[in-house]
Short mmCIF file of C-alpha atoms in Angstrom, two decimals:
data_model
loop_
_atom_site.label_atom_id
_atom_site.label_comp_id
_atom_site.label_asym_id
_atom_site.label_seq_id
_atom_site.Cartn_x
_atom_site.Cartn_y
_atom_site.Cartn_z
CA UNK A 576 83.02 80.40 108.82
CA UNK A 577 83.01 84.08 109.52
CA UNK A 578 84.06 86.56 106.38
CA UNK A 579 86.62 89.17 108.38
CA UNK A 580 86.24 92.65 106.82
CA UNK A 581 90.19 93.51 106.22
CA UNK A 582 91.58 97.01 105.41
CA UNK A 583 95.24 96.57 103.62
CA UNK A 584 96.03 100.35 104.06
CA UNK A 585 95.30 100.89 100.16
CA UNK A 586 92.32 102.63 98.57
CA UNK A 587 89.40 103.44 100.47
CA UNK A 588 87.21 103.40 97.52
CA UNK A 589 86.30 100.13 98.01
CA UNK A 590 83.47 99.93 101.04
CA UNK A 591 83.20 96.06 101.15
CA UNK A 592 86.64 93.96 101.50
CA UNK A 593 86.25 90.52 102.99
CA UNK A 594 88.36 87.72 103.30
CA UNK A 595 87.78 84.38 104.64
CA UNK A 596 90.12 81.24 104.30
CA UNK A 597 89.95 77.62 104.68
CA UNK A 598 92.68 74.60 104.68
CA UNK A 599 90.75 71.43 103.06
CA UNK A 600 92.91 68.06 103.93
CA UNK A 601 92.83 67.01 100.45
CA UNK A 602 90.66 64.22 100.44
CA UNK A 603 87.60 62.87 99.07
CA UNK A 604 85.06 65.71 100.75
CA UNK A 605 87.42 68.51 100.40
CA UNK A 606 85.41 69.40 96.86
CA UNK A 607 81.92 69.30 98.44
CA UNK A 608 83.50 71.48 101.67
CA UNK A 609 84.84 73.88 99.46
CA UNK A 610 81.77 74.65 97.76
CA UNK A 611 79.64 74.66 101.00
CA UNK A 612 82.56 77.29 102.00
CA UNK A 613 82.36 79.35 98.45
CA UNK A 614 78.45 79.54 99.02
CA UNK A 615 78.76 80.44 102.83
CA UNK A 616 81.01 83.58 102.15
CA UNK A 617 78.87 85.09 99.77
CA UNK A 618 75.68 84.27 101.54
CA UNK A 619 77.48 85.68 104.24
CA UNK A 620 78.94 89.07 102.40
CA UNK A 621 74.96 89.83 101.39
CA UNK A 622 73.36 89.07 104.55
CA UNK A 623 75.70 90.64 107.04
CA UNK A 624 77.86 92.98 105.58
CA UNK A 625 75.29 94.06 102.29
CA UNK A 626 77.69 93.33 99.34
CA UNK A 627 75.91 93.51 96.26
CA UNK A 628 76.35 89.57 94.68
CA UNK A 629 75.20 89.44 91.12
CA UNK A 630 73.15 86.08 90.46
CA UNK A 631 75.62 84.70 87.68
CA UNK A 632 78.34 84.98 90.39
CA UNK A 633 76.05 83.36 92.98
CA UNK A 634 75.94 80.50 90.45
CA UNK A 635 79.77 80.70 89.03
CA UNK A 636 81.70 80.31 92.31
CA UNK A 637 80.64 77.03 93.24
CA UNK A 638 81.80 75.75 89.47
CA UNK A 639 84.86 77.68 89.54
CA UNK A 640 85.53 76.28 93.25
CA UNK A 641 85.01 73.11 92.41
CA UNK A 642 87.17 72.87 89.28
CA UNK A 643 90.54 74.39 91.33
CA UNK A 644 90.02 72.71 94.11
CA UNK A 645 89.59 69.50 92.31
CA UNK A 646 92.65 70.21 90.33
CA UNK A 647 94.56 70.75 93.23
CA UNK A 648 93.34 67.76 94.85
CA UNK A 649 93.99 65.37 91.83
CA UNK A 650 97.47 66.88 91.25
CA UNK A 651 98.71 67.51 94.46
CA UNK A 652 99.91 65.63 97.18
CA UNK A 653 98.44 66.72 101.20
CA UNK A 654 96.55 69.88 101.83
CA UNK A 655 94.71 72.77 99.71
CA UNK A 656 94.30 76.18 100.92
CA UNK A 657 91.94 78.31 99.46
CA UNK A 658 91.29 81.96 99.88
CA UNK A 659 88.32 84.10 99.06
CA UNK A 660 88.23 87.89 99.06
CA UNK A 661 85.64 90.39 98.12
CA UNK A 662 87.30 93.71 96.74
CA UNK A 663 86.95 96.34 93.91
CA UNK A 664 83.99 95.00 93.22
CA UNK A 665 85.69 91.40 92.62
CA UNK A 666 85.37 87.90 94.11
CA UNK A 667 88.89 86.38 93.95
CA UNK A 668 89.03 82.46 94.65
CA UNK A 669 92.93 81.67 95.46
CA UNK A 670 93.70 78.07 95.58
CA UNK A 671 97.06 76.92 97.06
CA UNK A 672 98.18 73.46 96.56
CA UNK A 673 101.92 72.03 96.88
CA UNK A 674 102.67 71.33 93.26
CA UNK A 675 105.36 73.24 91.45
CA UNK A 676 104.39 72.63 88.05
CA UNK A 677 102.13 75.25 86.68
CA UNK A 678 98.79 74.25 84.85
CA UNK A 679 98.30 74.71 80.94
CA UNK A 680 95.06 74.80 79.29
CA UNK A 681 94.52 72.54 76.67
CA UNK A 682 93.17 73.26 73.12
CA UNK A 683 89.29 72.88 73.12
CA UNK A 684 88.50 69.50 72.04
CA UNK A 685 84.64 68.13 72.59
CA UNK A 686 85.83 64.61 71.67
CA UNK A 687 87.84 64.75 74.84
CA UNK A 688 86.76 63.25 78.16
CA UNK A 689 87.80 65.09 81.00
CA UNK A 690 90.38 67.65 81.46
CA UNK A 691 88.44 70.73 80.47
CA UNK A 692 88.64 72.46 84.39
CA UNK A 693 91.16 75.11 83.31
CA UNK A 694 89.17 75.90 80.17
CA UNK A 695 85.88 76.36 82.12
CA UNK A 696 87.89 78.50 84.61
CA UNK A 697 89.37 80.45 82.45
CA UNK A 698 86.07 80.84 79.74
CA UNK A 699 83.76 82.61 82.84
CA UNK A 700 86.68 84.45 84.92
CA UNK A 701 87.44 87.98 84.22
CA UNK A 702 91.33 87.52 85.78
CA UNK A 703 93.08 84.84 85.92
CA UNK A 704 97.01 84.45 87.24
CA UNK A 705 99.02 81.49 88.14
CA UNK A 706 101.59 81.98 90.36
CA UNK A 707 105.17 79.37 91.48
CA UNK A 708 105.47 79.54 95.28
CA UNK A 709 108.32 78.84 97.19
CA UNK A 710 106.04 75.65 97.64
CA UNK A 711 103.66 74.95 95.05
CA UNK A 712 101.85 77.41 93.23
CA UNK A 713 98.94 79.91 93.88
CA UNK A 714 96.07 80.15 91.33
CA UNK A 715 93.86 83.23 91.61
CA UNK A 716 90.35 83.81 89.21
CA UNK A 717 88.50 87.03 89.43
CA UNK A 718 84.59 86.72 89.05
CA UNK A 719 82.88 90.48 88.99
CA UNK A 720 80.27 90.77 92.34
CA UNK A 721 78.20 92.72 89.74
CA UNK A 722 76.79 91.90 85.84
CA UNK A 723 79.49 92.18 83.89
CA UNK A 724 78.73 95.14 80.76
CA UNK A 725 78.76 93.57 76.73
CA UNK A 726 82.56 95.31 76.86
CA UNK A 727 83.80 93.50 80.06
CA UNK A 728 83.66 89.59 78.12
CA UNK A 729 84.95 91.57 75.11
CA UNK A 730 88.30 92.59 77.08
CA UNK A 731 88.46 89.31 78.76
CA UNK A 732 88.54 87.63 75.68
CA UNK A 733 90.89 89.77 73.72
CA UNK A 734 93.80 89.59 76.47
CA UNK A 735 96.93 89.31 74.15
CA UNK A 736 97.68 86.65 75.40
CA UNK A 737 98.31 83.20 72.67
CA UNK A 738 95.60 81.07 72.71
CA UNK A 739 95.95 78.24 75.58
CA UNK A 740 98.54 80.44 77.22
CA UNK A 741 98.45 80.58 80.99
CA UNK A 742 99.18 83.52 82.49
CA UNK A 743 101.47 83.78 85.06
CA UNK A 744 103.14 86.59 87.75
CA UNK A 745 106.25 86.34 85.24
CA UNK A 746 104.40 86.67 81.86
CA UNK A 747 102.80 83.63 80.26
CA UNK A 748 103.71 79.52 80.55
CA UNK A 749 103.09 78.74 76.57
CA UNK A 750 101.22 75.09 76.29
#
């Protein structure tokens, strides 16, 4: 695996944008591979290119991996893509699968077994969209490369948005 510095003719502000992708068949090891992957890049990004990669994201990227990528993989039939990308001082984990039907976050519920993915996703990202695809659907969670400041959780939590919406590129999919 080789993180590919990538310029998208936008901002220069941002010194450090990397990219690397992988397609995981779907199966069984696909969760472990994905989170060898996750670790790789940013192992990777600090060692050869000098990105700055707070310890709470060292340690938050292999949970968040393996809760998409596991969702994708019990949900939806053949392979997963996923994409990482260092920029604006952001780790973004896209995970492509071939579902159509877009994820909702359930209410919190500790008597529940199971099924809380989403929630941890969506309790430690800092961004979080959902996007329909021509086929399937894209999910995209932003993780901050740096310790986030006491206001940063503050916004995240106070996004507007209803609680155990899911937002999406049109607005938000009410649960």
């Amino acid at each position: 695996m080789d993180a590919v510095p990538t310029s998208d003719g936008g901002s220069t502000d941002d010194a450090h944008t990397l990219r690397a992708s992988v397609a995981l068949d779907g199966g069984g090891a696909c969760i472990a591979q994905a989170r060898r992957f996750a670790t790789d890049f940013l192992s990777q990004a600090q060692d050869t290119f000098g990105v700055p990669v707070a310890a709470r994201t060292s340690e938050l990227t292999p949970l968040m991996v393996s809760e998409l990528v596991t969702n994708a993989c019990k949900y939806a039939p053949g392979p997963v893509l996923m994409d990482l990308q260092i920029t604006g001082g952001f780790l973004e984990i896209t995970v492509w699968d071939s579902d159509p039907v877009l994820p909702a976050a359930r209410a919190a519920d500790a008597q529940r077994v199971g099924q809380h993915g989403l929630e941890i996703v969506m309790a430690v990202a800092v961004g979080f969209e959902v996007q329909r695809e021509v086929v399937g659907k894209r999910i995209t969670a932003r993780l901050p490369l740096t310790e986030p400041g006491p206001k940063a959780g503050a916004q995240a939590a106070d996004s507007g948005r209803p609680p155990g919406a899911v937002p999406t590129r049109n607005g938000t999919q009410p649960t």
